[in-house]
Structures are given as structure tokens and as C-alpha cells.
Coordinates of C-alpha atoms and ligand atoms in Angstrom, one line a residue:
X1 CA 0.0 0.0 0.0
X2 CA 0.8 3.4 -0.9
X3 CA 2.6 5.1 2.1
X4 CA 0.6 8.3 1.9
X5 CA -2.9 6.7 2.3
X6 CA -5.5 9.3 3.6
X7 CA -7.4 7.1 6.8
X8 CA -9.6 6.2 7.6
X9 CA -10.5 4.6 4.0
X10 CA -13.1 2.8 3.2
X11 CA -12.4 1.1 -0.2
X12 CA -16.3 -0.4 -1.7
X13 CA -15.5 -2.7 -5.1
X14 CA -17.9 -2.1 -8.2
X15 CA -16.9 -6.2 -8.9
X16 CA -18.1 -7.5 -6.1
X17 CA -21.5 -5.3 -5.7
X18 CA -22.2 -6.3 -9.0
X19 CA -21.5 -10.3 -8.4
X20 CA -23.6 -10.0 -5.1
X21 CA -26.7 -8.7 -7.2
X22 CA -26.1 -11.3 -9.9
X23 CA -25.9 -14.2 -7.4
X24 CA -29.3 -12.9 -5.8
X25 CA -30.7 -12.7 -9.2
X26 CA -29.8 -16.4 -10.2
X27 CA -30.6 -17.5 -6.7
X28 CA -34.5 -15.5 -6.7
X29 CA -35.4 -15.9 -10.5
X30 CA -37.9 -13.0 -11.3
X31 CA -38.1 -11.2 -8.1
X32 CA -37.3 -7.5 -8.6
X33 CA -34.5 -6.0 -6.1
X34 CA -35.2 -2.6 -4.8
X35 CA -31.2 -2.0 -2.8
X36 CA -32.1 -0.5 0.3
X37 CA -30.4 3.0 0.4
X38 CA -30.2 2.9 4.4
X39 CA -27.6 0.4 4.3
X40 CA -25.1 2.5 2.4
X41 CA -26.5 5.5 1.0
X42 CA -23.0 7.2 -0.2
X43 CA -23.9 8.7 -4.1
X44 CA -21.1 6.7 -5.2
X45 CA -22.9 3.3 -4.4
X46 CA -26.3 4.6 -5.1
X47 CA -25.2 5.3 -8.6
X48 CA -23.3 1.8 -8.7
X49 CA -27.1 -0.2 -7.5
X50 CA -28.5 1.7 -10.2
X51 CA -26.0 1.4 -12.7
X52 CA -27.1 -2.3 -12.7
X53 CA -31.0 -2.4 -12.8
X54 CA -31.5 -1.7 -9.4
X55 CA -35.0 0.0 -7.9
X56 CA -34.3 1.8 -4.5
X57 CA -35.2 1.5 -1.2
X58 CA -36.0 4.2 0.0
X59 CA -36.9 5.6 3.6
X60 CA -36.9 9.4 3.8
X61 CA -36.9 12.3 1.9
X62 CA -33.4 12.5 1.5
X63 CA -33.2 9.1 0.1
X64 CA -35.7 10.0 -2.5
X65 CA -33.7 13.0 -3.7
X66 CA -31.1 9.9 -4.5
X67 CA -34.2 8.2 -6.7
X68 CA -34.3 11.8 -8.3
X69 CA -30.9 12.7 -8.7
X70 CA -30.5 9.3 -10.7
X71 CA -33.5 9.9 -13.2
X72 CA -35.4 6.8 -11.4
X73 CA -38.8 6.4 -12.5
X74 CA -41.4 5.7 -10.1
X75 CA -42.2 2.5 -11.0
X76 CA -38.7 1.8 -9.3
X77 CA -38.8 3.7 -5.9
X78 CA -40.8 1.5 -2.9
X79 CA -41.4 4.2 -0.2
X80 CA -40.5 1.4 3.1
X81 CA -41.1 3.5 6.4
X82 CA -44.3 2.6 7.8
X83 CA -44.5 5.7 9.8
X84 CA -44.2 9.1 7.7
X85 CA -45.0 12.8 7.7
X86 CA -47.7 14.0 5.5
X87 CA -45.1 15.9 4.3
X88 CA -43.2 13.0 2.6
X89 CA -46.5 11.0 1.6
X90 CA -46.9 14.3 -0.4
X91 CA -42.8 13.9 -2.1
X92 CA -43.7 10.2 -2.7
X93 CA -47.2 11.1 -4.2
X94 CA -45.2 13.6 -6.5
X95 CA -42.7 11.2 -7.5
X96 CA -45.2 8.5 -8.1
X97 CA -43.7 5.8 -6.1
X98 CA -44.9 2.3 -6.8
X99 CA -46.0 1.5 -3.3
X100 CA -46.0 3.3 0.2
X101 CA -45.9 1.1 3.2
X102 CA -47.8 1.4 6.5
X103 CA -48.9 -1.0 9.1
X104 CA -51.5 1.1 11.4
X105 CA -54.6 2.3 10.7
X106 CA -53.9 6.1 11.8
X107 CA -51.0 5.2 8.9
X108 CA -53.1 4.5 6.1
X109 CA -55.8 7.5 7.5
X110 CA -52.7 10.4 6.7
X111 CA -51.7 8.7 3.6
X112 CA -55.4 8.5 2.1
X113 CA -55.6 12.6 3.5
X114 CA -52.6 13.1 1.4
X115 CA -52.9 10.6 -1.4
X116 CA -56.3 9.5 -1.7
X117 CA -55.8 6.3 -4.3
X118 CA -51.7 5.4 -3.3
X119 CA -51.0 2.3 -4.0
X120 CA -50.0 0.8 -0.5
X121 CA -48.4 -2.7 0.9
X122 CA -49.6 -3.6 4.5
X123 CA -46.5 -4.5 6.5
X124 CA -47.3 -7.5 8.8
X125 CA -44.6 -8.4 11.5
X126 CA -42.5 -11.9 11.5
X127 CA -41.0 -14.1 14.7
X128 CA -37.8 -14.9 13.7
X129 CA -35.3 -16.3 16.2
X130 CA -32.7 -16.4 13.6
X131 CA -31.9 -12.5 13.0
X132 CA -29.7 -10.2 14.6
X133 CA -31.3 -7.2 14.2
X134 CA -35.4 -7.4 15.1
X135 CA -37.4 -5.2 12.6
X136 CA -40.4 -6.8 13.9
X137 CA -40.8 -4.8 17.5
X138 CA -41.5 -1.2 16.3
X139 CA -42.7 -2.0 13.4
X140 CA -46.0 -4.6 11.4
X141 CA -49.3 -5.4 12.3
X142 CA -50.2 -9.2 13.5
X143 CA -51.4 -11.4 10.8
X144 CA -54.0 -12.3 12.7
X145 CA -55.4 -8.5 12.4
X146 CA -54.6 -8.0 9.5
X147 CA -58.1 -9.1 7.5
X148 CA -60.1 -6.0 10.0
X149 CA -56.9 -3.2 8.6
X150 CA -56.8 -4.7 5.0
X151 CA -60.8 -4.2 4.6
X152 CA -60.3 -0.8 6.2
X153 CA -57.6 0.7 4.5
X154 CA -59.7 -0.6 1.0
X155 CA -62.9 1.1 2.3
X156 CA -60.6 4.4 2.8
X157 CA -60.1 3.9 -1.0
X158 CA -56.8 3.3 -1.0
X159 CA -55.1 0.5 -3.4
X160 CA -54.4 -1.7 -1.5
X161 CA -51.7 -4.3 -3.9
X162 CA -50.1 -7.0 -1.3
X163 CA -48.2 -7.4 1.9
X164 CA -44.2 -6.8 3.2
X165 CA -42.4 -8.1 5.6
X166 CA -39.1 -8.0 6.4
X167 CA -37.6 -11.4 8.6
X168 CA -35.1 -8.8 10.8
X169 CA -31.6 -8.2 9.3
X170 CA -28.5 -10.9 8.9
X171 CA -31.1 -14.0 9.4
X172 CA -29.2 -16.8 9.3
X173 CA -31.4 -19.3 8.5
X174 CA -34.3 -19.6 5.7
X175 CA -37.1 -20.5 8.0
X176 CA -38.9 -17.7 8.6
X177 CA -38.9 -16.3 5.0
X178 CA -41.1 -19.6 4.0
X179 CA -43.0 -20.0 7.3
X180 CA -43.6 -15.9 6.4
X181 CA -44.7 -16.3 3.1
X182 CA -47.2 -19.6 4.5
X183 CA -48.7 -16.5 6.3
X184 CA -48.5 -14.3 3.4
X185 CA -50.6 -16.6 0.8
X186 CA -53.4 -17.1 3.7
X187 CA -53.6 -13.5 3.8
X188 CA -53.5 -13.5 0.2
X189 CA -56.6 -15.8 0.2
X190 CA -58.9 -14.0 2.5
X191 CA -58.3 -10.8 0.5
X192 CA -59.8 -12.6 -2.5
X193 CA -62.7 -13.7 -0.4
X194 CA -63.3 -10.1 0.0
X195 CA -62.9 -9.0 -3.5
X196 CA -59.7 -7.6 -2.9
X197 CA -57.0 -9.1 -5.2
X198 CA -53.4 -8.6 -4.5
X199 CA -50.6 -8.7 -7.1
X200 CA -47.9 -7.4 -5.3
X201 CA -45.4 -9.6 -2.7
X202 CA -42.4 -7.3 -0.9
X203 CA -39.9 -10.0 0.7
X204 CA -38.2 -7.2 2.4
X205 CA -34.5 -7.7 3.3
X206 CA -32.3 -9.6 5.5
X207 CA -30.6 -11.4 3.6
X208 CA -27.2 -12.0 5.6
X209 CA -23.3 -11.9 4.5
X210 CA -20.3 -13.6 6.5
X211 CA -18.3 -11.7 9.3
X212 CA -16.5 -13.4 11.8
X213 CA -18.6 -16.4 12.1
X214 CA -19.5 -18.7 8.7
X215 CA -22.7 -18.8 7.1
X216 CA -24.7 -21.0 4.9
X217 CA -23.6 -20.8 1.0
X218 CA -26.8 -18.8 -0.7
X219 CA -27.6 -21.6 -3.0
X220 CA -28.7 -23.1 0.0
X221 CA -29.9 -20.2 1.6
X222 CA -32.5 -19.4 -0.8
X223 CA -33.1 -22.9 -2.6
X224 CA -36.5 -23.0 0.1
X225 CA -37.3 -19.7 -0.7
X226 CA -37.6 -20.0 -3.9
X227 CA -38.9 -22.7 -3.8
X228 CA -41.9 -21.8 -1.5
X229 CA -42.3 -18.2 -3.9
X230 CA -42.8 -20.7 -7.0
X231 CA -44.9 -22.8 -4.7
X232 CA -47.5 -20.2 -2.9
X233 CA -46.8 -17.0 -5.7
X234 CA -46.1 -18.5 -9.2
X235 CA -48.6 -15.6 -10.7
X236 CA -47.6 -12.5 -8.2
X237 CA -45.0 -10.1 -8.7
X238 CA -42.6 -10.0 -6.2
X239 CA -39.7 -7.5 -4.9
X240 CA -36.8 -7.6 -2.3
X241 CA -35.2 -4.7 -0.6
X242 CA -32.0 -6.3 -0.2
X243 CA -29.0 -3.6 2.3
X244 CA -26.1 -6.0 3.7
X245 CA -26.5 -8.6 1.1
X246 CA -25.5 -6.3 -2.1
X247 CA -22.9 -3.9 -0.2
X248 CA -22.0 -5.3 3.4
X249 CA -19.2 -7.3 2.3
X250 CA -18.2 -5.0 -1.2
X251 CA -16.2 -2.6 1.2
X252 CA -13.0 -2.8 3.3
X253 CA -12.1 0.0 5.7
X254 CA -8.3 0.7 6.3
X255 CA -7.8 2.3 9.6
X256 CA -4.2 3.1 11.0
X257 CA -2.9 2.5 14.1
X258 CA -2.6 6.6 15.6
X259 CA -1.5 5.4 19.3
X260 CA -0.3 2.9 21.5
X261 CA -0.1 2.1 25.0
X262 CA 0.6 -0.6 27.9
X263 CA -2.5 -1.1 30.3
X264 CA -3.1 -3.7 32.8
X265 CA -0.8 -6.0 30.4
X266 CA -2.6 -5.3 27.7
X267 CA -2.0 -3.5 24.5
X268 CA -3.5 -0.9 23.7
X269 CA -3.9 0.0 20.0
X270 CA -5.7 3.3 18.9
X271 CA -7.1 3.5 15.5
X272 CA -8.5 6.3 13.5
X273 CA -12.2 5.3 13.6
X274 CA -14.0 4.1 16.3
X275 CA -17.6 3.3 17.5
X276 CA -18.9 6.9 16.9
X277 CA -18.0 7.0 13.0
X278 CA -18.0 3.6 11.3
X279 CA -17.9 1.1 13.8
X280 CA -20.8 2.4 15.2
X281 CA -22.0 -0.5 13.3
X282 CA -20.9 -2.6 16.3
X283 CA -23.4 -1.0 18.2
X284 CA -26.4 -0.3 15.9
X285 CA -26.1 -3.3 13.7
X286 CA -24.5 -5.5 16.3
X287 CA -21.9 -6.7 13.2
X288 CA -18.6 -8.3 14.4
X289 CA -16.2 -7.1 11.6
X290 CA -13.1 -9.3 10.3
X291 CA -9.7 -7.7 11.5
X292 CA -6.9 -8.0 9.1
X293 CA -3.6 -6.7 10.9
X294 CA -1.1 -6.4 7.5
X295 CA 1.6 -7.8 9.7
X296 CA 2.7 -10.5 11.0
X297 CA 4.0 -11.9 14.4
X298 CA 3.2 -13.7 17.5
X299 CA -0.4 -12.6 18.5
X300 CA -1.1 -11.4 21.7
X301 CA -4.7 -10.7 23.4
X302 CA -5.0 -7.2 22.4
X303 CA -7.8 -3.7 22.8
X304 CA -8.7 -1.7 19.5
X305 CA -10.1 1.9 20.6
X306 CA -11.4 4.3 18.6
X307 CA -10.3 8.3 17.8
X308 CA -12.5 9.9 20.2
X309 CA -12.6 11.1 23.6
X310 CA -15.1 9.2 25.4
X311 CA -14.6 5.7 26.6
X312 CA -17.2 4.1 25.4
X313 CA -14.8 4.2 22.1
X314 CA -13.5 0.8 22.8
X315 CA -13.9 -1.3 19.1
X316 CA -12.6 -4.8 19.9
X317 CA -11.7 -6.4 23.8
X318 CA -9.4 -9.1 24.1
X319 CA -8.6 -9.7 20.2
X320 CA -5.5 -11.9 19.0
X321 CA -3.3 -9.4 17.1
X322 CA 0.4 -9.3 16.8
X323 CA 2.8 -6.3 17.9
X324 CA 1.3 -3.5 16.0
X325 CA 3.5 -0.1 16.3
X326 CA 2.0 3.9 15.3
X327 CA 1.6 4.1 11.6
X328 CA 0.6 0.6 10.8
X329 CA -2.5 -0.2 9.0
X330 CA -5.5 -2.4 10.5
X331 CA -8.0 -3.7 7.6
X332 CA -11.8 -4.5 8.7
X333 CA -12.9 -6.3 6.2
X334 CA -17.5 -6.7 5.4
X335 CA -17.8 -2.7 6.3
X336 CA -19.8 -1.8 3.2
X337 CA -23.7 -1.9 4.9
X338 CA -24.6 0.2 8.5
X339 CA -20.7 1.4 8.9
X340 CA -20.3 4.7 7.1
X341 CA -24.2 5.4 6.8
X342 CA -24.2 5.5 10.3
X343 CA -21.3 7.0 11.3
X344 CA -21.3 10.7 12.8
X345 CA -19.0 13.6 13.1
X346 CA -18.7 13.3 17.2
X347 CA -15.5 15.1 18.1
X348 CA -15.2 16.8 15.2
X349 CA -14.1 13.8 13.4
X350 CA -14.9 12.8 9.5
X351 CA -16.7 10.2 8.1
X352 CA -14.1 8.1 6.3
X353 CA -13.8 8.9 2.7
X354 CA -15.4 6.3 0.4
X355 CA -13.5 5.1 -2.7
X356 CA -14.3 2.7 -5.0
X357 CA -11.6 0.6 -6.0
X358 CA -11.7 -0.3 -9.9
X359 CA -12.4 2.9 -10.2
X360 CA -10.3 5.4 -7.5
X361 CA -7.7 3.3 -5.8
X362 CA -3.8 2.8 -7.4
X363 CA -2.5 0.5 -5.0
X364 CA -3.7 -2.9 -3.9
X365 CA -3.7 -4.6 -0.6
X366 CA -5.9 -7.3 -0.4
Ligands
PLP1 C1 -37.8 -1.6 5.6 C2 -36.4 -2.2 5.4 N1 -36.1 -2.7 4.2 C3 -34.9 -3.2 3.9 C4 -33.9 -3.2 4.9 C5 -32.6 -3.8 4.5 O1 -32.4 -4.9 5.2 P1 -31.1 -5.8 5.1 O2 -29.9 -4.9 5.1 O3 -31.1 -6.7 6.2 O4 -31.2 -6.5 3.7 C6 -34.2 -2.7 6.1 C7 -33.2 -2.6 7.2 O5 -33.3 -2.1 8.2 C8 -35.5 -2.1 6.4 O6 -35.8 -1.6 7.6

């Protein structure tokens, strides 16, 4: 590596983000991927999703301006937080989204004041053991309610096209996505009992990536998924609002080593990023990122802090690293999703730069 790298870097790869949304593709055969802009909203890999037939995500208003500023049509934007401002049901109305979700009848009451016909997907929540982050607390109504808001939201006049879920983020295991969708087609059926036919299915996110710990190869990840979509929705269109899974493991951040010190045995290694900018991953996303010392030697139990004052800044306790001295370089590696979008400017400190390596970078490291 290039002596005079700027850090903290964080280096996304074109290649890879492109191979993740091809592997989804060939692994969930006509289902529709909307990239979820939350998970890494930087222009640069906005532009990249895009680039390669992706709809968006999107969450807020300031996400929409990304739709906008990358000419996409409507008919690619989902508009995913259940709760919103009338203010933003009014941007979405403008841009013409193809579906606003809610999951509350006060919900779908502002959106029909605002919008009076939007199309809208009734968010339902999932039990899923399996995840490490639970989507399913603050947010979708009980299946078993769901007939009395369905019947309501139709009689408000909205159109009503399907149901969303989303499993909880980094789920291991495929369980819950076909025990979901089980729900999903009843709900499907009593719908058409009332007259009310759906044609849209939103599979949400969740999808996970590898960080410290293994995980199952997709094939076999999504071999029962598909399988249970062909099964249950072989006439429905479907869509996915995949975050980690396209860019979580398309980024690397370089980090060097700014200050050292001796405490209770210990070494004490302190890096240029930290929990407050984009580790605060570790704490929001509860990821466990891959360290990659770029040196080698006897490896001692070892603490990583982070830039900042407070210390709550402590990134890794008791990790194997060998003798690291000021000025060397630490690699995280599976930093692309919840790391920089996340990250804030406490202390004064900047958000890494983001670079994207086929594109920006001279030097190779990995
Ligand atoms: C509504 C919604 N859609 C999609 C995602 C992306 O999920 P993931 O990164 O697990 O694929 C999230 C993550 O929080 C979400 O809240």
C-alpha cells in the first residue's frame, strides 16, 4: 500500500457489488431487487445499484432525492417506512412511487388525507429467532389482524396491492422467509374472499453476508425460498429490498494504528475510527467485523479503541493481534452496509472517505 494513504479509507469494489446482485438474481429468479439506500446510501454506491438495474429502497426524503438525482422512475422507488410525515407522503405522491408502506390504521388515515388512491403494501410483522437485528418490535401489524386493517384501509379507497415483511436483518437461516410467506398466501386468500385481489409480494430484506462467524452458502440459503415463492406465488410479482447482502461485504475499511499504549498488560492499540463514525455498526447493527492486521508476528490478546474522547470508544476487547506499532494499517474487512451510513462527526471527526476501488484506488492490498 501506498505510504501516503488518507485514513480512515473505506475502499467499496464495483466487482463485487455487481457479483452480489447477480448471485441474488440467479438464486430468486424473477423477483425484482429494490437496494435498500439505508444500508449504504454514499452517491457513489447509489449510482453503482442503479448502474445495474437496481430499484431503490427508500426511507426518507433525503433518500428520495437519491431516486431523483439518478433519473429513477417511479415505478422503481418503494417508499418502506411505515410511519411518515404528510409531508413526505406528499414527495412520494409527487414522484409516483410504486407502493407506500404502513402498518396502522392512523398510517393508512394520513396517507389516504394526502394521497387519496396510493397504491399501499400492508407491513405485517414476523417471529424470527434467527436475526440479529429485530425489525419486527417497532414496526407490522399481527397477521392475525390484518383481514379487520386490509378491509379498512380498501374502504378508505386506497389501493391496496399486497403485503411486506421484512424477517429482521442478517437471518441466518431460511425458515422464517417460507414460514412468512405460509402467512402471506393465507392472507393472500382471505383478501380474494373479499374481493380484494393482490398482485404485489415485498420480501423485504435480511438477507445476511459472513463476518466473523460462517454462514450457509446462498444456493442453499435461498433454494427453500424460492422454492416456497414458486410454490405459494407462481402468478404475483414479487420484490426484495435487499442492504447487507449487495454492499456489506463490497467494502473494506483501512484504519491506521494513531496510538499505543501498555495497560493492565494489555496492549492498547488506537485506531482512526471508532464506535462513533464507522464502527458504530458494532453498536447499531451489532456486526462483528473481520480484522486483518497487515503484519505479521506472535499474536497477543489485544484492545482496538477508537479516535475519540469518550470511553465508550472501545472497538474490539481481548482480540489476537500481533505487535502493531504507530503508523501501521488495520483492515476491517464486510464494512460496506450500516458502517459509514451510520457514522457521525462526534469530536469533530470525519466520516471516512469512500473510494471505489476499480475505479479510484492505485494501490492494492488485499
Ligand atoms: C424496511 C427495510 N427494508 C430493507 C432493509 C434492509 O435490510 P437488510 O440490510 O437486512 O437487507 C431494512 C433494514 O433495516 C429495512 O428496515
Amino acid at each position: 500500500m501506498k505510504p501516503e494513504v488518507k485514513t480512515p479509507l473505506l475502499v467499496c469494489s464495483k466487482e463485487k457489488i455487481k457479483e452480489k446482485y447477480r448471485l441474488l438474481s440467479s438464486c430468486l429468479p424473477g423477483v425484482q431487487h429494490f437496494y435498500a439506500a439505508k444500508a449504504n446510501f454514499h452517491p457513489k454506491i447509489i449510482r453503482i445499484a442503479v448502474s445495474l438495474g437496481m430499484g431503490l429502497d427508500v426511507s426518507s426524503p433525503g433518500e428520495l432525492r437519491l431516486a431523483e438525482e439518478n433519473s429513477l422512475p417511479g415505478e422503481k422507488v418503494l417508499y418502506t417506512q411505515p410511519i411518515k410525515k404528510e409531508e413526505e407522503i406528499a414527495l412520494a405522491k409527487e414522484y409516483g412511487v410504486k407502493a407506500l408502506i404502513f402498518d396502522n390504521p392512523q398510517e393508512a388515515k394520513k396517507i389516504a388525507r394526502v394521497w387519496p388512491s396510493a397504491p399501499v403494501l400492508l407491513r405485517i410483522k414476523v417471529e424470527n429467532p434467527f436475526c440479529v437485528v429485530n425489525l419486527s418490535e417497532k414496526f407490522g401489524a399481527d397477521p392475525a389482524q390484518s383481514k379487520d386493517l386490509i378491509l379498512f384501509v380498501r374502504d378508505l379507497g386506497l389501493r391496496i396491492r399486497g403485503i411486506a415483511f421484512h424477517v429482521g436483518s442478517q437471518t441466518t437461516n431460511p425458515t422464517p422467509y417460507f414460514e412468512t410467506l405460509k402467512i402471506v398466501r393465507r392472507l393472500f386468500n382471505i383478501a380474494a374472499g373479499e374481493g380484494i385481489y393482490f398482485d404485489l409480494l415485498d420480501i423485504g430484506g435480511g438477507f445476511p453476508i459472513a463476518y466473523r462467524q460462517p454462514i450457509m452458502a446462498a444456493e442453499s440459503f435461498f433454494q427453500p425460498i424460492r422454492a416456497t415463492l414458486e410454490n405459494y406465488f407462481p402468478s404475483t410479482e414479487i420484490v426484495s429490498e435487499p442492504g447487507r447482502f449487495i454492499v456489506g461485504d463490497a467494502c473494506y475499511l483501512i484504519t491506521k494504528v494513531v496510538g499505543k499504549a501498555i495497560r493492565k498488560g494489555m496492549h492498547w492499540y488506537y485506531i482512526d475510527d471508532g464506535l462513533y463514525g464507522s464502527f458504530s455498526g458494532k453498536v447499531y447493527d451489532h456486526a462483528d467485523y473481520p480484522i486483518h492486521p497487515l503484519k505479521e508476528g506472535e499474536r497477543k490478546p489485544s484492545v482496538i479503541a477508537g479516535p475519540t474522547c469518550d470511553s465508550f470508544d472501545v472497538v474490539y476487547r481481548e482480540v489476537y493481534l500481533p505487535e502493531l506499532d504507530v503508523g501501521d494499517y488495520i483492515i476491517f474487512k464486510s464494512m460496506g452496509a450500516y458502517t459509514w451510513a451510520s457514522a457521525s462527526n462526534f469530536n469533530g471527526l470525519e466520516k471516512p472517505q469512500l473510494l471505489i476501488e476499480e475505479e479510484e484506488i492505485e494501490f492494492q492490498i488485499l
